[in-house]
Coordinates of C-alpha atoms in Angstrom, one line a residue:
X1 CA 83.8 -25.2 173.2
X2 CA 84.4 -21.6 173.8
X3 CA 85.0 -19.9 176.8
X4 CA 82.5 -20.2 179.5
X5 CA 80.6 -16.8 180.8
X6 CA 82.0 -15.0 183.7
X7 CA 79.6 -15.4 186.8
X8 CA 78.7 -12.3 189.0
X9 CA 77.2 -13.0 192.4
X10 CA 75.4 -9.9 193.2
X11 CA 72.8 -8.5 195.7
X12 CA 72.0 -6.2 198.9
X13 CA 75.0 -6.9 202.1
X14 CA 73.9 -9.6 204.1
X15 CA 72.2 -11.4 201.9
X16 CA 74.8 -14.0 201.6
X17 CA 77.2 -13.6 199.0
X18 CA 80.5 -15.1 200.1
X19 CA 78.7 -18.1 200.9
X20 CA 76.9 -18.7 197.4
X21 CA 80.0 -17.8 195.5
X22 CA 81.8 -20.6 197.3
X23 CA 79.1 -23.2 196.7
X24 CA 79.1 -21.8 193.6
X25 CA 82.9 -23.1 193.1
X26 CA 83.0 -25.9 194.6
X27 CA 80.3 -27.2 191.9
X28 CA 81.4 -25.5 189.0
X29 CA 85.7 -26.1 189.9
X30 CA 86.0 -21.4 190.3
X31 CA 87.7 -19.4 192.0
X32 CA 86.3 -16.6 193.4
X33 CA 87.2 -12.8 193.0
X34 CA 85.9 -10.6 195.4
X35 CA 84.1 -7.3 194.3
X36 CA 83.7 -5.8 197.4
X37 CA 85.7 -2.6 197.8
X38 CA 85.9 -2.4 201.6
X39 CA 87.3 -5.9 201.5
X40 CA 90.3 -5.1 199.6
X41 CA 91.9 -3.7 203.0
X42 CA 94.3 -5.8 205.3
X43 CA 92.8 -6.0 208.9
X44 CA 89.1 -4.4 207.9
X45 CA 87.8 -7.8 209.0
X46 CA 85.2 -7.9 211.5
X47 CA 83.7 -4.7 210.1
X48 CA 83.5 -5.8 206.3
X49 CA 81.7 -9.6 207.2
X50 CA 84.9 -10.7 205.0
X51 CA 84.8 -14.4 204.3
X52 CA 86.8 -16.5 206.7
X53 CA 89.6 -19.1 205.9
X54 CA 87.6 -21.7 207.2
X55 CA 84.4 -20.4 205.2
X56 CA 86.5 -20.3 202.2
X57 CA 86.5 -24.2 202.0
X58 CA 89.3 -25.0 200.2
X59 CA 88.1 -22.4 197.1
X60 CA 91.3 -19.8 196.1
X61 CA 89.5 -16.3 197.0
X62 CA 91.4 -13.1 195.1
X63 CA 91.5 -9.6 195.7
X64 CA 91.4 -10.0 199.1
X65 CA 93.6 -8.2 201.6
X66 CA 95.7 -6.1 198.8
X67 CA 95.5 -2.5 200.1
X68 CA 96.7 -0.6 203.9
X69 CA 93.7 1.5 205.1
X70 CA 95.8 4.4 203.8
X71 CA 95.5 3.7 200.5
X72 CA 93.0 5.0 197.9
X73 CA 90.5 1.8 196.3
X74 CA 90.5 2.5 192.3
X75 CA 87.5 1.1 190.4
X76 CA 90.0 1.5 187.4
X77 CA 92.8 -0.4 188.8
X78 CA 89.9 -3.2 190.1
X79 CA 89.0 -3.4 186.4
X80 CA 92.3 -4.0 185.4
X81 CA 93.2 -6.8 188.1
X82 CA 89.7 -8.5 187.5
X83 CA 90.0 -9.0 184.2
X84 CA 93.5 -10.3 184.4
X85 CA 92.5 -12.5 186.8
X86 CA 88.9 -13.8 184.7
X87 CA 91.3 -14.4 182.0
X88 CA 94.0 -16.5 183.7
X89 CA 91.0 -18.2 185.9
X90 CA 89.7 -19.0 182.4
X91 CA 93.0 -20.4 181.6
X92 CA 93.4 -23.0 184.1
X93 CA 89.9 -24.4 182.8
X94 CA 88.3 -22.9 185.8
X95 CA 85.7 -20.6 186.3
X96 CA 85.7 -17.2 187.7
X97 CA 83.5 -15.5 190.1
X98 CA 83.1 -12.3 190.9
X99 CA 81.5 -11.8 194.4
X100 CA 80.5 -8.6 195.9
X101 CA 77.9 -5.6 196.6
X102 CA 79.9 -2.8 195.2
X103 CA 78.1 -2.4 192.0
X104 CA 80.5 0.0 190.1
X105 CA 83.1 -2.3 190.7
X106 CA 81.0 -5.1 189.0
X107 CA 80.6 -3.3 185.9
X108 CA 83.9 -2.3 185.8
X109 CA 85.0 -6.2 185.1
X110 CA 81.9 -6.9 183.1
X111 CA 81.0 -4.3 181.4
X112 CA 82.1 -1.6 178.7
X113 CA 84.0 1.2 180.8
X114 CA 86.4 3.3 179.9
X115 CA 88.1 5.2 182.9
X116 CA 90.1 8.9 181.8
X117 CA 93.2 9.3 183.2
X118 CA 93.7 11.7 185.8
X119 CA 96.5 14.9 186.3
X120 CA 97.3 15.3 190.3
X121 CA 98.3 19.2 189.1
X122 CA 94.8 19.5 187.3
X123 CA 93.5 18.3 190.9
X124 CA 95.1 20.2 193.0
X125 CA 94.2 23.3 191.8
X126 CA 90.7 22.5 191.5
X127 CA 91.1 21.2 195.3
X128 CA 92.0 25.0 195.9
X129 CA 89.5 26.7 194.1
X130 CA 86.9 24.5 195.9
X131 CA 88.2 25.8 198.7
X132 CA 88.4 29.2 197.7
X133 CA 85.2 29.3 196.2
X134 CA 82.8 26.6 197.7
X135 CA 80.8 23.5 196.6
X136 CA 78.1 25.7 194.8
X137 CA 80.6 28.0 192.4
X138 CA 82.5 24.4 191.3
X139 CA 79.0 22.9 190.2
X140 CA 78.3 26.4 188.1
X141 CA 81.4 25.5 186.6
X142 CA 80.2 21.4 186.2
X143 CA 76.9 22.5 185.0
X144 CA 78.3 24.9 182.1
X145 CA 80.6 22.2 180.5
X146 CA 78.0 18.9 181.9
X147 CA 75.0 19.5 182.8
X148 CA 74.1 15.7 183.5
X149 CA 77.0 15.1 185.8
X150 CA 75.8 18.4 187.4
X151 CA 72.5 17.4 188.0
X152 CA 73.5 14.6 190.0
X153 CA 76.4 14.8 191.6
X154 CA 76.7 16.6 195.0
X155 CA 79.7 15.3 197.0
X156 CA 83.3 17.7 196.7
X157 CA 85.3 14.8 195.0
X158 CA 83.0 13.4 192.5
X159 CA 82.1 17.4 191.5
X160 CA 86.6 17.9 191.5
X161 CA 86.6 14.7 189.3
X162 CA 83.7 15.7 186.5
X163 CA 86.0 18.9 186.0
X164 CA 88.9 17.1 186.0
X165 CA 87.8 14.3 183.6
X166 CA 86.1 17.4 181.1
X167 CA 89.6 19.3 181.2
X168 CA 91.2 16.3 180.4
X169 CA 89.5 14.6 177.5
X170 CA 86.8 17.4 176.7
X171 CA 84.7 15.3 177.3
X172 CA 81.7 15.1 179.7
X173 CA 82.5 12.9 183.0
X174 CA 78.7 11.3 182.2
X175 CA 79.7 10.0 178.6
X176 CA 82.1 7.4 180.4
X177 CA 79.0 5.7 182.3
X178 CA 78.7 2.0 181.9
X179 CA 77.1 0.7 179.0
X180 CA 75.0 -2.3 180.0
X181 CA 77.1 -4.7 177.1
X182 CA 79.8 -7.0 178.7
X183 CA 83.1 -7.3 177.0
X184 CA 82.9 -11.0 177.1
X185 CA 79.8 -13.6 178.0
X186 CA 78.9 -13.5 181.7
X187 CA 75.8 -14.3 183.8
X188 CA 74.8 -12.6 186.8
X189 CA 73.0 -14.1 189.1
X190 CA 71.2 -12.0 192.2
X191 CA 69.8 -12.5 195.6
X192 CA 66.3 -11.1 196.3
X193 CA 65.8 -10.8 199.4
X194 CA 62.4 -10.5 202.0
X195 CA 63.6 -6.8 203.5
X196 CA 61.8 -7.0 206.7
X197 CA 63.9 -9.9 207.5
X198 CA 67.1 -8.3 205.9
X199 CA 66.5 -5.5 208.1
X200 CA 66.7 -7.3 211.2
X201 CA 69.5 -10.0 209.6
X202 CA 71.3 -6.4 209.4
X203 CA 70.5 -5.1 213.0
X204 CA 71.8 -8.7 214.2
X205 CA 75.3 -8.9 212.3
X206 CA 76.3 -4.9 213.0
X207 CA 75.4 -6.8 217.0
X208 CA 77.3 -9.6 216.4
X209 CA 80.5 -7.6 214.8
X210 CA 80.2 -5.4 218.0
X211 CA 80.7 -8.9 220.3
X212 CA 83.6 -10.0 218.1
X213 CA 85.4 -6.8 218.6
X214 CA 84.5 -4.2 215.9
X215 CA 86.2 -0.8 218.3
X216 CA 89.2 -2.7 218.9
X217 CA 89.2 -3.5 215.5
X218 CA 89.0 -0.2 214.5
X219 CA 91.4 1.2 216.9
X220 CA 94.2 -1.0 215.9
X221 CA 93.5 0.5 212.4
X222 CA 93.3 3.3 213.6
X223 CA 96.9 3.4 214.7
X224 CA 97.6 2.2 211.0
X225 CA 96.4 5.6 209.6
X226 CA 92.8 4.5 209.0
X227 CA 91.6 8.4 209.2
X228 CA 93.9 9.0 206.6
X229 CA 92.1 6.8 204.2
X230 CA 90.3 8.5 201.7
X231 CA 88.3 4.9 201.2
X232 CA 88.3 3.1 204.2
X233 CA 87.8 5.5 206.6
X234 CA 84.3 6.1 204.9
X235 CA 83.4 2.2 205.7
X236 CA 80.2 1.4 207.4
X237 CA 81.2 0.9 210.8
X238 CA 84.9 2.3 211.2
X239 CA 83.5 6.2 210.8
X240 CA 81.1 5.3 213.7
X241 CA 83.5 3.4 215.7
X242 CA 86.3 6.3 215.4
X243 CA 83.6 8.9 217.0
X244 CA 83.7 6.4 220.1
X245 CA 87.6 6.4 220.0
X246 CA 87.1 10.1 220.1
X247 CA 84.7 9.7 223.0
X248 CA 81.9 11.8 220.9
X249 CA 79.8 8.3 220.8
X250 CA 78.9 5.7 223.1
X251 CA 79.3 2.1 221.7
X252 CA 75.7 1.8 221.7
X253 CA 75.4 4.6 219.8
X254 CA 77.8 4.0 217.7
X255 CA 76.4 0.7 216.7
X256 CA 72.5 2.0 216.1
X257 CA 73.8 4.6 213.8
X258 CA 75.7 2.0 212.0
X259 CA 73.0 -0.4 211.5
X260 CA 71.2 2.7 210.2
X261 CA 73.5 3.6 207.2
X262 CA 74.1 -0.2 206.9
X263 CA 70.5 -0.4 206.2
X264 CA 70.4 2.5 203.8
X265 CA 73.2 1.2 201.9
X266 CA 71.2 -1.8 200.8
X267 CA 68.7 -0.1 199.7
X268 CA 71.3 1.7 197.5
X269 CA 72.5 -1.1 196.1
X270 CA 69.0 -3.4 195.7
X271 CA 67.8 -0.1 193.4
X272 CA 71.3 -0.5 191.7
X273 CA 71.1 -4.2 191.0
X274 CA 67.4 -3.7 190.3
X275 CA 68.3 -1.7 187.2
X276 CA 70.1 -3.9 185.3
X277 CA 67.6 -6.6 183.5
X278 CA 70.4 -8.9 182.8
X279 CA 70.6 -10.0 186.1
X280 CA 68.7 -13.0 186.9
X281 CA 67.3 -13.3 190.4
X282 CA 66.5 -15.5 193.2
X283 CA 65.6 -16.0 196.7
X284 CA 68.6 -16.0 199.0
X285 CA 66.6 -18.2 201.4
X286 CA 65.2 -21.0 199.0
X287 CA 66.2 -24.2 200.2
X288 CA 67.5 -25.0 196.5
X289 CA 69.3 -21.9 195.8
X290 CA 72.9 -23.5 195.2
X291 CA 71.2 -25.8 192.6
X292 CA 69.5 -23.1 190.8
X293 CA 71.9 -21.0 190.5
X294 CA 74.3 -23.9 189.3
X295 CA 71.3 -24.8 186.7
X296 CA 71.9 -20.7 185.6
X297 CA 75.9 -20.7 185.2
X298 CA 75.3 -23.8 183.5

């Protein structure tokens, strides 16, 4: 018998992940690897819903806690550790798990990728002609050499990187997009979800974060260098919660505009998971859900 398929447990936040990919586990003897970029950071806890020691239940969880708040998250490096991982997971006869809503970061251990290299010179200097020449020259530039990148890329870094990746390679940032063809068997399995009720399950946890202590949270990261991270200062919650630190927001505030952008983002990522046909799906509230989703991984 060959190796079995990788399982992915994918779907919107909130719609309970952590907790299928355990039950998940403790059916099938896995272990679980989390694929949830803001969860790679030590003491981004409360803000992150990360899975508890108790939740856990006795099932190894990896990739957890393996970055300061000052550090950079790298889909590339991700890709690297998870399949590592998969493969020695695979090796103790267990099975491996990915868990998480960061999609990219998903197809990064299932799928075809190739990540270019990058040149911190190269970078630099196109930091500084960004900020000599603006936002709208640099995408002339992008849409000269790619015009698919160009067409839908608007953030500063993602723009820097699509020149940086054609200077590199010469080739177009876009032709090192996912292929949907995994580099060994795997099964995904999603959670769809009612979104009125995910809506308010949202509203409730951002609340419930809030009572556990999401601003002191924050500003004991803060005195870790959270602003300084590139990736985890950009985290639903902490970006908020730093413009009450700086007294610019109240914590109600603070919390409604989180629970906003915490909604949006699952949109985001229901229209990402929504796009990939290989992903089977089923409801994160049926009463049988651990059993058909073992019956799928089967």
């Amino acid at each position: 018998m060959g190796t079995p398929p990788v399982i992915a447990v994918v779907g919107p936040t909130g719609s309970g992940k952590s907790d299928l990919a355990v039950n998940l586990a403790l059916e099938l003897d896995g272990e679980v690897i989390n694929a949830d970029a803001m969860q790679f950071y030590r003491g981004m806890d409360i803000g992150t819903a990360k899975i508890t020691m108790p939740e856990r239940r006795g099932v190894p969880h990896h990739l957890l806690d393996i970055l300061d708040v000052t550090q950079e998250a790298s889909v590339s490096d991700f890709q690297q550790q998870a399949r590592q991982l998969i493969d020695e997971i695979h090796a103790r006869g267990k099975r491996a798990i990915l868990a998480g809503g960061s999609g990219l970061y998903v197809r990064a251990a299932l799928d075809v990728l190739d990540f270019p290299g990058t040149d911190p010179q190269l970078r630099q200097q196109l930091e500084a002609d960004l900020a000599a020449s603006g936002t709208a020259a640099m995408l002339a530039r992008l849409l000269a050499v790619d015009p698919a990148s160009a067409a839908r890329l608007s953030d500063d870094r993602r723009i820097i990187r699509a020149l940086e990746v054609h200077q590199l390679t010469g080739r177009p940032f876009s032709s090192f997009m996912p292929r949907r063809e995994y580099v060994q068997p795997a099964v995904q399995v999603g959670l769809a979800v009612d979104r009125d009720v995910l809506r308010e399950r949202l509203a409730q946890r951002v609340h419930a974060m809030v009572d556990k202590g999401l601003l002191a949270e924050v500003a004991r990261l803060d005195e870790q260098g959270l602003r300084r991270g590139k990736t985890a200062s950009r985290a639903l919650g902490y970006s908020q919660f730093l413009q009450v630190l700086d007294g610019e927001s109240t914590v109600a505030e603070a919390a409604e505009s989180t629970i906003v952008a915490t909604r949006q983002f699952a949109r985001r990522q229901l229209t990402w998971f929504r796009a990939d046909p290989r992903i089977s799906w089923l409801d994160w509230q049926d009463p049988q859900l651990v059993d058909r989703a073992v019956d799928l991984c089967r």
